[in-house]
Coordinates of C-alpha atoms in Angstrom, one line a residue:
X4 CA 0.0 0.0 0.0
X5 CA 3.0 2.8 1.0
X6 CA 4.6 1.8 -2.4
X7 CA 1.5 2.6 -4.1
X8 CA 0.9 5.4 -2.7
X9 CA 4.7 6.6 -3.3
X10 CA 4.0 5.6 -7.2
X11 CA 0.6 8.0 -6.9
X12 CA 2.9 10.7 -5.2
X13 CA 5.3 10.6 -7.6
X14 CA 3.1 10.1 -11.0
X15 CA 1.6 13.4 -9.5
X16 CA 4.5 15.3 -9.3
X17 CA 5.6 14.4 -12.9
X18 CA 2.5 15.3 -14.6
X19 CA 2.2 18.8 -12.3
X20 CA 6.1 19.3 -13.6
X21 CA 4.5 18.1 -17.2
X22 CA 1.7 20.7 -16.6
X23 CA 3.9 23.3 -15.5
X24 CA 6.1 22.9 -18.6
X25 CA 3.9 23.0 -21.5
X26 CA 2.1 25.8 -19.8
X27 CA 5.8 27.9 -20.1
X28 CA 5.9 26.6 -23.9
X29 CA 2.7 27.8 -24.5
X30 CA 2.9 31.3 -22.8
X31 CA 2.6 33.8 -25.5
X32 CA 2.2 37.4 -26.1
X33 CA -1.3 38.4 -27.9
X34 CA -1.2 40.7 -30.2
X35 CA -5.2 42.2 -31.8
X36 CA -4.2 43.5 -34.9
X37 CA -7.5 45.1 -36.6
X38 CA -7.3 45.8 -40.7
X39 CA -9.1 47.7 -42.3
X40 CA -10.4 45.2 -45.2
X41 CA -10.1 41.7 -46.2
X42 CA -7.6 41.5 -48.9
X43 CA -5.5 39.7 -51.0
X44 CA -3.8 43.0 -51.1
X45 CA -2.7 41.8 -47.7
X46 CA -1.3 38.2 -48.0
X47 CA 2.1 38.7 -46.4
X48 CA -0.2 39.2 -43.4
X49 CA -2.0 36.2 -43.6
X50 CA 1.4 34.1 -44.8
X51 CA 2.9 35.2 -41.3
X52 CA 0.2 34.2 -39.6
X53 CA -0.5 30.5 -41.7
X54 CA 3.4 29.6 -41.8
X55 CA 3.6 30.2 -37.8
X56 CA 6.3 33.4 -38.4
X57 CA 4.0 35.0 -35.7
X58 CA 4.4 31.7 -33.6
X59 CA 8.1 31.6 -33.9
X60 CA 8.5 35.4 -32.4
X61 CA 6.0 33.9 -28.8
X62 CA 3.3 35.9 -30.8
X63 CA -0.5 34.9 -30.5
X64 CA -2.3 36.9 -33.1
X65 CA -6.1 37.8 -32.7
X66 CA -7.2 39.7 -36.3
X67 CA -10.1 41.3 -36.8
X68 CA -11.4 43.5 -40.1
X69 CA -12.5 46.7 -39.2
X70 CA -13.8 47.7 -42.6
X71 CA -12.8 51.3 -43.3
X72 CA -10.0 53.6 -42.1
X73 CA -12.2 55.6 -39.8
X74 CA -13.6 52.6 -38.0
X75 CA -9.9 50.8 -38.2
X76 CA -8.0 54.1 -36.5
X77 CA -11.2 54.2 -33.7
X78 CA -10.4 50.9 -32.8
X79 CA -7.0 51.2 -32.7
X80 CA -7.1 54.9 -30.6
X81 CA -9.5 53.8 -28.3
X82 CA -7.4 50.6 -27.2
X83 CA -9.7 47.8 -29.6
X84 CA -6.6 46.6 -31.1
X85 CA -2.7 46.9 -30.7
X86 CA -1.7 47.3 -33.9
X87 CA -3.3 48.3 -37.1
X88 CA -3.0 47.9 -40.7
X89 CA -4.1 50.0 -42.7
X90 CA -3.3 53.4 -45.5
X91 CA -0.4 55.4 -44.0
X92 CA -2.8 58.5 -44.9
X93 CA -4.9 58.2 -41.6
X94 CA -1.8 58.4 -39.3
X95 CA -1.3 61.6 -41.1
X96 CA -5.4 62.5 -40.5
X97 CA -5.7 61.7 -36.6
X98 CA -2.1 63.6 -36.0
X99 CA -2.8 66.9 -37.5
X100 CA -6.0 66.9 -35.5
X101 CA -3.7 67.3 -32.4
X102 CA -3.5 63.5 -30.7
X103 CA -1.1 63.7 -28.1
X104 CA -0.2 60.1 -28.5
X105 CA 0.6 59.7 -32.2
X106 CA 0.2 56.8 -34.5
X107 CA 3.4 55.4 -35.4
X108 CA 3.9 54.1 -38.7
X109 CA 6.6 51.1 -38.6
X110 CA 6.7 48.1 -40.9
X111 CA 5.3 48.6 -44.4
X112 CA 2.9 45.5 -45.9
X113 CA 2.0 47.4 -49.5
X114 CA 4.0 50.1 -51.8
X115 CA 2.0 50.5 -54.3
X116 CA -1.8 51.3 -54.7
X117 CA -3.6 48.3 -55.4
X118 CA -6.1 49.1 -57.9
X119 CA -6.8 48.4 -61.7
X120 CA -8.6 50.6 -64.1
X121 CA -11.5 48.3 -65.7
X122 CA -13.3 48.8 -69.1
X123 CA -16.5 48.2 -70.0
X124 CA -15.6 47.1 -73.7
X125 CA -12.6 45.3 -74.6
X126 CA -10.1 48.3 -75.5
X127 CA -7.4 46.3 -77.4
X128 CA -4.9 49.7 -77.7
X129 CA -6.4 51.4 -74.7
X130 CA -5.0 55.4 -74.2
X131 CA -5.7 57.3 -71.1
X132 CA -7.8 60.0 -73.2
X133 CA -10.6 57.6 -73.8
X134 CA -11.8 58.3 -70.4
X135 CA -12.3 61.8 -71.5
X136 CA -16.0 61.8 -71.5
X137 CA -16.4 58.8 -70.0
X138 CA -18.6 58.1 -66.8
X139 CA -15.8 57.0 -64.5
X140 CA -16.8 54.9 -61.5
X141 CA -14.4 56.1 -58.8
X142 CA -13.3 55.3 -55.2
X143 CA -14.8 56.9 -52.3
X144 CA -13.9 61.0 -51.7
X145 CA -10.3 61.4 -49.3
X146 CA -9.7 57.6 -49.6
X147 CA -6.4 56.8 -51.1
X148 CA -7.7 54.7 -53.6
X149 CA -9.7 57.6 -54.9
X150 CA -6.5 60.4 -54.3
X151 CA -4.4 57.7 -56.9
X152 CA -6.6 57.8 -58.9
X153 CA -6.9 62.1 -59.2
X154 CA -3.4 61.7 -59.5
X155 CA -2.8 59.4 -62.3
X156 CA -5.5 60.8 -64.5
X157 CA -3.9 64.2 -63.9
X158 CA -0.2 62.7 -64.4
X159 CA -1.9 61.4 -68.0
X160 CA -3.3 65.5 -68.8
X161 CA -7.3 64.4 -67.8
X162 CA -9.2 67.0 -65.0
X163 CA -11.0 64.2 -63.1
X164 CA -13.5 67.0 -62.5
X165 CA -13.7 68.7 -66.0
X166 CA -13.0 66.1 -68.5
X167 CA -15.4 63.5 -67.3
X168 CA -18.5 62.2 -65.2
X169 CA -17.0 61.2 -61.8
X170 CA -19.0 59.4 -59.7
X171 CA -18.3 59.2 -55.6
X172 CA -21.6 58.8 -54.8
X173 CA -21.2 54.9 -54.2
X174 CA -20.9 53.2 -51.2
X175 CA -17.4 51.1 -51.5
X176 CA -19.0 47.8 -51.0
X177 CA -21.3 48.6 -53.5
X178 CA -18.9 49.8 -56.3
X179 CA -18.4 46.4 -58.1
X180 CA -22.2 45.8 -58.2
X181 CA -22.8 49.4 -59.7
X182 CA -20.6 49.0 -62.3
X183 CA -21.8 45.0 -62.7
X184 CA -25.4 46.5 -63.1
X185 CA -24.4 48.9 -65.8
X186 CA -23.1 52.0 -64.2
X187 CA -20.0 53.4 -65.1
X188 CA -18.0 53.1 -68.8
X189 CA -15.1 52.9 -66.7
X190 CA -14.1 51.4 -62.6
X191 CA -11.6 51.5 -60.6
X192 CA -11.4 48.2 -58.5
X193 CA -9.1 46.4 -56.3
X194 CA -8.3 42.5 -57.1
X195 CA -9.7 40.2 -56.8
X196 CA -12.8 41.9 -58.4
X197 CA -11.1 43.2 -60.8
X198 CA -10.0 39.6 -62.2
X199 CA -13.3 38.2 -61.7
X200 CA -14.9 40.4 -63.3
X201 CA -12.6 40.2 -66.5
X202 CA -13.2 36.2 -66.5
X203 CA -17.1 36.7 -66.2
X204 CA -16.9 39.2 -69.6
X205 CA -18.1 41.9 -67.0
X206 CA -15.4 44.4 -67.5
X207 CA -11.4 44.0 -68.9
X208 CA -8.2 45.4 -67.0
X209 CA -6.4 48.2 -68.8
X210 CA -4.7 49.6 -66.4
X211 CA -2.8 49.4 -63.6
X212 CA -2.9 52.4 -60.8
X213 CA -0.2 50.9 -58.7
X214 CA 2.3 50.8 -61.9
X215 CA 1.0 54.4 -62.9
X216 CA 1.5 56.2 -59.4
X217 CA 4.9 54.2 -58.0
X218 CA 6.2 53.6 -54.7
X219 CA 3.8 54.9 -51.5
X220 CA 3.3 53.4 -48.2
X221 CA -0.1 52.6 -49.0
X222 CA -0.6 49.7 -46.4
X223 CA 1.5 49.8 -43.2
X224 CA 1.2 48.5 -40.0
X225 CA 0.6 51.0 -37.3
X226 CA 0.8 51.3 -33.5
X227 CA 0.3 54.3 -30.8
X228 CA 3.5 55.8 -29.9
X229 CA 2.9 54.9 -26.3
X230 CA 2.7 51.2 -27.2
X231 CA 5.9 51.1 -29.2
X232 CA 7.8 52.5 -26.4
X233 CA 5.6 50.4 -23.7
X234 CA 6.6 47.3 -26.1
X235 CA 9.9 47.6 -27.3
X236 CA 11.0 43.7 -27.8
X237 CA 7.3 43.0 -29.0
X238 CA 6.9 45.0 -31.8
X239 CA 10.6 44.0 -33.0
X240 CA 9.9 40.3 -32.9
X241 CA 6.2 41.0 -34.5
X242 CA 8.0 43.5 -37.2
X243 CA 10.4 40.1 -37.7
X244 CA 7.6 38.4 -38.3
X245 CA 6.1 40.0 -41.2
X246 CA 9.6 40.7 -42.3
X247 CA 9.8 36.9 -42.7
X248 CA 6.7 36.3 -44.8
X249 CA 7.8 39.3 -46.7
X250 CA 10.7 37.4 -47.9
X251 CA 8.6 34.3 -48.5
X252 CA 5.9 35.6 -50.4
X253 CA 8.4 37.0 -53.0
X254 CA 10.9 33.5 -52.9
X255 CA 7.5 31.4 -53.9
X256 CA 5.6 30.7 -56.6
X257 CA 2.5 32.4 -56.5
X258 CA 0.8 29.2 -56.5
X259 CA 2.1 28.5 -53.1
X260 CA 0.9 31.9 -51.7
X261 CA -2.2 31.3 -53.1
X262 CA -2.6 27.8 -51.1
X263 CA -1.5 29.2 -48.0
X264 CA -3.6 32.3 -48.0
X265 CA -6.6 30.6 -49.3
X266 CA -8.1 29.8 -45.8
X267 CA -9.1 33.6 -45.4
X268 CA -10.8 34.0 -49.2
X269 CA -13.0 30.9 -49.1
X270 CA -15.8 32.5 -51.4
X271 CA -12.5 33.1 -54.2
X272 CA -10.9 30.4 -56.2
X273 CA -7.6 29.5 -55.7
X274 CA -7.4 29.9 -59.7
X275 CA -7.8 33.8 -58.8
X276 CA -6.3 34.1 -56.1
X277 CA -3.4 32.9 -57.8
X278 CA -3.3 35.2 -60.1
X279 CA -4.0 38.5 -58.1
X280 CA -0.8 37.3 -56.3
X281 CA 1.1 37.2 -59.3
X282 CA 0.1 40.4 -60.8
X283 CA 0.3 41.8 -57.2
X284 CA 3.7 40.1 -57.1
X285 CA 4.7 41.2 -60.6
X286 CA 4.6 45.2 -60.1
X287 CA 6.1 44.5 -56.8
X288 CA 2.9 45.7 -54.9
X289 CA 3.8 43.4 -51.9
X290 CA 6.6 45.8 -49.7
X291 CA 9.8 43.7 -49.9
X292 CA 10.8 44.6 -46.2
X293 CA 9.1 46.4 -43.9
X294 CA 11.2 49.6 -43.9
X295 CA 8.7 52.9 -45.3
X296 CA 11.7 55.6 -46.8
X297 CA 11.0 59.5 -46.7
X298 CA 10.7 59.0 -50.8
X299 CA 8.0 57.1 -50.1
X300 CA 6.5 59.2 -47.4
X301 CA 6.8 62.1 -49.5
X302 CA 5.0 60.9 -52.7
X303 CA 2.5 60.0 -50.5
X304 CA 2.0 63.9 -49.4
X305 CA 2.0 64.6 -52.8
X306 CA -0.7 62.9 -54.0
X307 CA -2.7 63.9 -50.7
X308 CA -1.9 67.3 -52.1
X309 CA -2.8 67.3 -55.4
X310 CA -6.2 65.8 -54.3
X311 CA -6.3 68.8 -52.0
X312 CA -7.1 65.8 -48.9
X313 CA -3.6 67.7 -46.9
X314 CA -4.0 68.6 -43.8
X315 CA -0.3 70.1 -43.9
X316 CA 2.9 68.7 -44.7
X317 CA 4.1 66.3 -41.9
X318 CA 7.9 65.3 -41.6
X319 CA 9.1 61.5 -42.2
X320 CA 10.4 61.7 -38.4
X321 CA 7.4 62.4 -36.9
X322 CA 5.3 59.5 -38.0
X323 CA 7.2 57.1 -39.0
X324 CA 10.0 54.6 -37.2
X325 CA 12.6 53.2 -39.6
X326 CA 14.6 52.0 -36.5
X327 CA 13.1 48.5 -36.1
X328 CA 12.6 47.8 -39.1
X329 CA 16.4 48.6 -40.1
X330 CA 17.6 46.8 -36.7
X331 CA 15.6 43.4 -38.0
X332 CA 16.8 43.3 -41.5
X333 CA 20.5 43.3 -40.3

Protein backbone atom coordinates (compact mmCIF):
# COMPACT_ATOMS: atom_id res chain seq x y z
CA UNK A 1 0.00 0.00 0.00
CA UNK A 2 3.04 2.83 0.97
CA UNK A 3 4.60 1.84 -2.39
CA UNK A 4 1.53 2.55 -4.09
CA UNK A 5 0.95 5.40 -2.69
CA UNK A 6 4.68 6.60 -3.28
CA UNK A 7 4.02 5.57 -7.19
CA UNK A 8 0.62 7.97 -6.94
CA UNK A 9 2.91 10.65 -5.18
CA UNK A 10 5.33 10.63 -7.63
CA UNK A 11 3.14 10.06 -10.95
CA UNK A 12 1.63 13.39 -9.48
CA UNK A 13 4.47 15.27 -9.25
CA UNK A 14 5.63 14.44 -12.93
CA UNK A 15 2.54 15.27 -14.58
CA UNK A 16 2.19 18.79 -12.33
CA UNK A 17 6.10 19.34 -13.64
CA UNK A 18 4.53 18.14 -17.22
CA UNK A 19 1.72 20.66 -16.63
CA UNK A 20 3.92 23.31 -15.50
CA UNK A 21 6.10 22.90 -18.57
CA UNK A 22 3.93 23.04 -21.55
CA UNK A 23 2.13 25.79 -19.76
CA UNK A 24 5.76 27.91 -20.11
CA UNK A 25 5.90 26.64 -23.91
CA UNK A 26 2.71 27.82 -24.49
CA UNK A 27 2.87 31.33 -22.84
CA UNK A 28 2.65 33.78 -25.52
CA UNK A 29 2.16 37.42 -26.09
CA UNK A 30 -1.27 38.40 -27.92
CA UNK A 31 -1.16 40.73 -30.20
CA UNK A 32 -5.16 42.20 -31.83
CA UNK A 33 -4.22 43.50 -34.90
CA UNK A 34 -7.46 45.07 -36.62
CA UNK A 35 -7.34 45.78 -40.74
CA UNK A 36 -9.10 47.66 -42.33
CA UNK A 37 -10.36 45.23 -45.23
CA UNK A 38 -10.12 41.70 -46.17
CA UNK A 39 -7.63 41.48 -48.88
CA UNK A 40 -5.53 39.65 -50.98
CA UNK A 41 -3.80 42.96 -51.09
CA UNK A 42 -2.69 41.79 -47.72
CA UNK A 43 -1.30 38.19 -47.97
CA UNK A 44 2.13 38.72 -46.40
CA UNK A 45 -0.16 39.22 -43.36
CA UNK A 46 -2.02 36.19 -43.60
CA UNK A 47 1.40 34.12 -44.80
CA UNK A 48 2.92 35.23 -41.29
CA UNK A 49 0.17 34.19 -39.60
CA UNK A 50 -0.46 30.54 -41.74
CA UNK A 51 3.35 29.56 -41.83
CA UNK A 52 3.63 30.22 -37.77
CA UNK A 53 6.26 33.41 -38.36
CA UNK A 54 4.01 35.02 -35.68
CA UNK A 55 4.37 31.70 -33.57
CA UNK A 56 8.09 31.64 -33.89
CA UNK A 57 8.55 35.41 -32.40
CA UNK A 58 5.96 33.92 -28.80
CA UNK A 59 3.34 35.92 -30.83
CA UNK A 60 -0.46 34.95 -30.48
CA UNK A 61 -2.25 36.85 -33.14
CA UNK A 62 -6.09 37.81 -32.75
CA UNK A 63 -7.23 39.71 -36.27
CA UNK A 64 -10.13 41.25 -36.81
CA UNK A 65 -11.43 43.51 -40.14
CA UNK A 66 -12.46 46.71 -39.24
CA UNK A 67 -13.79 47.73 -42.62
CA UNK A 68 -12.77 51.30 -43.26
CA UNK A 69 -10.01 53.63 -42.07
CA UNK A 70 -12.18 55.60 -39.79
CA UNK A 71 -13.59 52.65 -38.03
CA UNK A 72 -9.88 50.81 -38.16
CA UNK A 73 -8.02 54.11 -36.55
CA UNK A 74 -11.24 54.20 -33.74
CA UNK A 75 -10.45 50.89 -32.76
CA UNK A 76 -6.98 51.24 -32.72
CA UNK A 77 -7.09 54.87 -30.58
CA UNK A 78 -9.53 53.77 -28.27
CA UNK A 79 -7.38 50.59 -27.22
CA UNK A 80 -9.67 47.79 -29.62
CA UNK A 81 -6.56 46.65 -31.14
CA UNK A 82 -2.73 46.89 -30.70
CA UNK A 83 -1.71 47.28 -33.89
CA UNK A 84 -3.32 48.26 -37.13
CA UNK A 85 -2.96 47.89 -40.74
CA UNK A 86 -4.13 49.96 -42.70
CA UNK A 87 -3.26 53.40 -45.48
CA UNK A 88 -0.43 55.41 -44.02
CA UNK A 89 -2.81 58.53 -44.90
CA UNK A 90 -4.88 58.21 -41.61
CA UNK A 91 -1.75 58.40 -39.35
CA UNK A 92 -1.31 61.61 -41.06
CA UNK A 93 -5.38 62.50 -40.49
CA UNK A 94 -5.67 61.68 -36.62
CA UNK A 95 -2.10 63.59 -36.03
CA UNK A 96 -2.77 66.87 -37.54
CA UNK A 97 -6.00 66.85 -35.45
CA UNK A 98 -3.65 67.28 -32.42
CA UNK A 99 -3.47 63.47 -30.74
CA UNK A 100 -1.12 63.67 -28.09
CA UNK A 101 -0.23 60.07 -28.50
CA UNK A 102 0.63 59.73 -32.21
CA UNK A 103 0.24 56.76 -34.52
CA UNK A 104 3.36 55.43 -35.44
CA UNK A 105 3.93 54.14 -38.69
CA UNK A 106 6.57 51.12 -38.64
CA UNK A 107 6.70 48.09 -40.89
CA UNK A 108 5.29 48.64 -44.38
CA UNK A 109 2.95 45.54 -45.94
CA UNK A 110 2.01 47.38 -49.46
CA UNK A 111 4.00 50.12 -51.81
CA UNK A 112 1.98 50.54 -54.33
CA UNK A 113 -1.77 51.34 -54.73
CA UNK A 114 -3.60 48.33 -55.39
CA UNK A 115 -6.12 49.14 -57.90
CA UNK A 116 -6.79 48.40 -61.67
CA UNK A 117 -8.60 50.55 -64.15
CA UNK A 118 -11.52 48.32 -65.70
CA UNK A 119 -13.25 48.80 -69.07
CA UNK A 120 -16.47 48.20 -69.99
CA UNK A 121 -15.57 47.06 -73.68
CA UNK A 122 -12.59 45.31 -74.59
CA UNK A 123 -10.13 48.28 -75.52
CA UNK A 124 -7.36 46.34 -77.39
CA UNK A 125 -4.94 49.71 -77.74
CA UNK A 126 -6.41 51.38 -74.68
CA UNK A 127 -5.02 55.40 -74.24
CA UNK A 128 -5.69 57.27 -71.12
CA UNK A 129 -7.76 60.05 -73.24
CA UNK A 130 -10.57 57.61 -73.78
CA UNK A 131 -11.76 58.25 -70.44
CA UNK A 132 -12.26 61.82 -71.46
CA UNK A 133 -16.00 61.81 -71.48
CA UNK A 134 -16.39 58.75 -69.97
CA UNK A 135 -18.63 58.14 -66.84
CA UNK A 136 -15.82 57.01 -64.54
CA UNK A 137 -16.81 54.87 -61.45
CA UNK A 138 -14.38 56.13 -58.82
CA UNK A 139 -13.29 55.28 -55.16
CA UNK A 140 -14.76 56.90 -52.31
CA UNK A 141 -13.86 60.98 -51.67
CA UNK A 142 -10.25 61.39 -49.35
CA UNK A 143 -9.66 57.59 -49.58
CA UNK A 144 -6.37 56.80 -51.06
CA UNK A 145 -7.68 54.74 -53.59
CA UNK A 146 -9.74 57.62 -54.93
CA UNK A 147 -6.48 60.41 -54.35
CA UNK A 148 -4.39 57.66 -56.86
CA UNK A 149 -6.58 57.75 -58.85
CA UNK A 150 -6.94 62.05 -59.19
CA UNK A 151 -3.41 61.69 -59.48
CA UNK A 152 -2.81 59.38 -62.28
CA UNK A 153 -5.51 60.76 -64.46
CA UNK A 154 -3.86 64.19 -63.89
CA UNK A 155 -0.17 62.73 -64.43
CA UNK A 156 -1.88 61.37 -67.96
CA UNK A 157 -3.31 65.54 -68.82
CA UNK A 158 -7.26 64.37 -67.82
CA UNK A 159 -9.23 66.95 -64.95
CA UNK A 160 -11.02 64.23 -63.07
CA UNK A 161 -13.54 66.99 -62.52
CA UNK A 162 -13.72 68.70 -66.00
CA UNK A 163 -13.04 66.14 -68.53
CA UNK A 164 -15.43 63.55 -67.29
CA UNK A 165 -18.49 62.18 -65.18
CA UNK A 166 -16.97 61.19 -61.81
CA UNK A 167 -19.05 59.41 -59.68
CA UNK A 168 -18.33 59.18 -55.60
CA UNK A 169 -21.62 58.77 -54.79
CA UNK A 170 -21.18 54.90 -54.25
CA UNK A 171 -20.87 53.25 -51.20
CA UNK A 172 -17.37 51.14 -51.46
CA UNK A 173 -19.00 47.79 -50.98
CA UNK A 174 -21.31 48.64 -53.50
CA UNK A 175 -18.93 49.84 -56.27
CA UNK A 176 -18.35 46.42 -58.13
CA UNK A 177 -22.15 45.76 -58.20
CA UNK A 178 -22.76 49.40 -59.70
CA UNK A 179 -20.63 49.00 -62.27
CA UNK A 180 -21.79 45.03 -62.72
CA UNK A 181 -25.40 46.52 -63.09
CA UNK A 182 -24.38 48.89 -65.80
CA UNK A 183 -23.13 51.99 -64.23
CA UNK A 184 -20.03 53.37 -65.14
CA UNK A 185 -17.96 53.13 -68.80
CA UNK A 186 -15.14 52.94 -66.69
CA UNK A 187 -14.13 51.43 -62.64
CA UNK A 188 -11.59 51.51 -60.62
CA UNK A 189 -11.39 48.20 -58.55
CA UNK A 190 -9.06 46.42 -56.33
CA UNK A 191 -8.29 42.45 -57.14
CA UNK A 192 -9.69 40.21 -56.78
CA UNK A 193 -12.76 41.87 -58.41
CA UNK A 194 -11.14 43.22 -60.78
CA UNK A 195 -9.98 39.60 -62.22
CA UNK A 196 -13.33 38.21 -61.74
CA UNK A 197 -14.89 40.37 -63.32
CA UNK A 198 -12.64 40.18 -66.54
CA UNK A 199 -13.22 36.21 -66.54
CA UNK A 200 -17.09 36.74 -66.25
CA UNK A 201 -16.94 39.17 -69.58
CA UNK A 202 -18.11 41.85 -66.97
CA UNK A 203 -15.41 44.39 -67.54
CA UNK A 204 -11.43 44.00 -68.86
CA UNK A 205 -8.25 45.41 -66.97
CA UNK A 206 -6.39 48.19 -68.81
CA UNK A 207 -4.70 49.56 -66.41
CA UNK A 208 -2.77 49.41 -63.61
CA UNK A 209 -2.95 52.43 -60.80
CA UNK A 210 -0.21 50.86 -58.75
CA UNK A 211 2.30 50.75 -61.88
CA UNK A 212 1.03 54.41 -62.89
CA UNK A 213 1.46 56.24 -59.43
CA UNK A 214 4.85 54.16 -57.96
CA UNK A 215 6.23 53.62 -54.68
CA UNK A 216 3.79 54.85 -51.52
CA UNK A 217 3.27 53.37 -48.20
CA UNK A 218 -0.09 52.56 -49.01
CA UNK A 219 -0.62 49.74 -46.43
CA UNK A 220 1.52 49.81 -43.23
CA UNK A 221 1.22 48.49 -40.03
CA UNK A 222 0.63 51.00 -37.33
CA UNK A 223 0.81 51.26 -33.51
CA UNK A 224 0.28 54.35 -30.85
CA UNK A 225 3.50 55.82 -29.93
CA UNK A 226 2.87 54.92 -26.28
CA UNK A 227 2.72 51.16 -27.21
CA UNK A 228 5.88 51.12 -29.23
CA UNK A 229 7.78 52.45 -26.39
CA UNK A 230 5.63 50.42 -23.68
CA UNK A 231 6.58 47.32 -26.11
CA UNK A 232 9.85 47.57 -27.32
CA UNK A 233 11.04 43.68 -27.85
CA UNK A 234 7.34 42.95 -29.02
CA UNK A 235 6.93 44.99 -31.83
CA UNK A 236 10.63 44.04 -33.03
CA UNK A 237 9.90 40.32 -32.87
CA UNK A 238 6.25 40.97 -34.48
CA UNK A 239 8.01 43.49 -37.19
CA UNK A 240 10.44 40.11 -37.72
CA UNK A 241 7.59 38.41 -38.30
CA UNK A 242 6.08 40.01 -41.19
CA UNK A 243 9.60 40.72 -42.34
CA UNK A 244 9.81 36.91 -42.69
CA UNK A 245 6.71 36.27 -44.82
CA UNK A 246 7.79 39.32 -46.73
CA UNK A 247 10.75 37.40 -47.87
CA UNK A 248 8.64 34.32 -48.45
CA UNK A 249 5.86 35.55 -50.45
CA UNK A 250 8.36 36.96 -52.99
CA UNK A 251 10.89 33.45 -52.92
CA UNK A 252 7.51 31.42 -53.89
CA UNK A 253 5.60 30.74 -56.60
CA UNK A 254 2.51 32.39 -56.48
CA UNK A 255 0.82 29.21 -56.47
CA UNK A 256 2.14 28.52 -53.08
CA UNK A 257 0.89 31.87 -51.72
CA UNK A 258 -2.20 31.26 -53.06
CA UNK A 259 -2.58 27.82 -51.14
CA UNK A 260 -1.53 29.17 -47.97
CA UNK A 261 -3.65 32.34 -47.96
CA UNK A 262 -6.60 30.64 -49.26
CA UNK A 263 -8.10 29.83 -45.82
CA UNK A 264 -9.09 33.64 -45.44
CA UNK A 265 -10.78 33.98 -49.18
CA UNK A 266 -13.00 30.88 -49.10
CA UNK A 267 -15.84 32.52 -51.43
CA UNK A 268 -12.47 33.11 -54.18
CA UNK A 269 -10.90 30.42 -56.22
CA UNK A 270 -7.56 29.45 -55.72
CA UNK A 271 -7.43 29.88 -59.69
CA UNK A 272 -7.82 33.81 -58.83
CA UNK A 273 -6.27 34.11 -56.12
CA UNK A 274 -3.38 32.88 -57.79
CA UNK A 275 -3.30 35.21 -60.12
CA UNK A 276 -4.04 38.47 -58.13
CA UNK A 277 -0.84 37.28 -56.31
CA UNK A 278 1.11 37.19 -59.28
CA UNK A 279 0.10 40.42 -60.84
CA UNK A 280 0.31 41.77 -57.18
CA UNK A 281 3.68 40.15 -57.08
CA UNK A 282 4.65 41.25 -60.56
CA UNK A 283 4.57 45.19 -60.07
CA UNK A 284 6.06 44.52 -56.81
CA UNK A 285 2.86 45.72 -54.89
CA UNK A 286 3.79 43.41 -51.93
CA UNK A 287 6.57 45.78 -49.71
CA UNK A 288 9.79 43.70 -49.89
CA UNK A 289 10.81 44.56 -46.23
CA UNK A 290 9.07 46.42 -43.91
CA UNK A 291 11.21 49.60 -43.92
CA UNK A 292 8.74 52.95 -45.31
CA UNK A 293 11.73 55.58 -46.80
CA UNK A 294 11.05 59.45 -46.68
CA UNK A 295 10.69 59.04 -50.83
CA UNK A 296 8.03 57.12 -50.12
CA UNK A 297 6.47 59.20 -47.38
CA UNK A 298 6.83 62.10 -49.54
CA UNK A 299 4.95 60.92 -52.70
CA UNK A 300 2.52 59.96 -50.54
CA UNK A 301 1.99 63.89 -49.40
CA UNK A 302 1.95 64.57 -52.77
CA UNK A 303 -0.72 62.86 -54.01
CA UNK A 304 -2.71 63.88 -50.70
CA UNK A 305 -1.86 67.25 -52.10
CA UNK A 306 -2.83 67.28 -55.40
CA UNK A 307 -6.16 65.80 -54.31
CA UNK A 308 -6.26 68.76 -51.96
CA UNK A 309 -7.13 65.81 -48.95
CA UNK A 310 -3.63 67.67 -46.91
CA UNK A 311 -4.01 68.64 -43.83
CA UNK A 312 -0.26 70.09 -43.87
CA UNK A 313 2.86 68.73 -44.66
CA UNK A 314 4.14 66.28 -41.88
CA UNK A 315 7.87 65.31 -41.64
CA UNK A 316 9.07 61.54 -42.19
CA UNK A 317 10.43 61.65 -38.42
CA UNK A 318 7.38 62.41 -36.94
CA UNK A 319 5.29 59.45 -38.00
CA UNK A 320 7.21 57.09 -39.03
CA UNK A 321 9.97 54.56 -37.20
CA UNK A 322 12.56 53.17 -39.60
CA UNK A 323 14.64 52.03 -36.51
CA UNK A 324 13.10 48.46 -36.09
CA UNK A 325 12.59 47.82 -39.13
CA UNK A 326 16.38 48.61 -40.13
CA UNK A 327 17.65 46.77 -36.69
CA UNK A 328 15.64 43.42 -38.05
CA UNK A 329 16.79 43.29 -41.55
CA UNK A 330 20.53 43.27 -40.26
Amino acid sequence: MKKFIKLCVVFISIMMLLSLSSCGKHDKDTIRIAEVTRSIFYAPQYVAIEKGFFEEEGIEIKLQTTWGGDKTMTALISDGADIALVGSETSIYVYTQGSDDPVINFAQVTQTDGTFLVSREKLDNFTWEMLKDSTFLGQRKGGMPQMVGEFVLKKHGIDPHNDLELLQNIDFANIANAFASGTGDFVQLFEPQASMFEQEGIGYIVASFGTESGHVPYTTFMAKESFINDNQDLVERFTRAVYKAQQWVYDQPAQEVAKIIQPYFEDTELEIIEMVVERYKGQKSFAENPLLDEEEWKNLQDIMEEAGELPERVDHGTLVNIEIAEKIMK
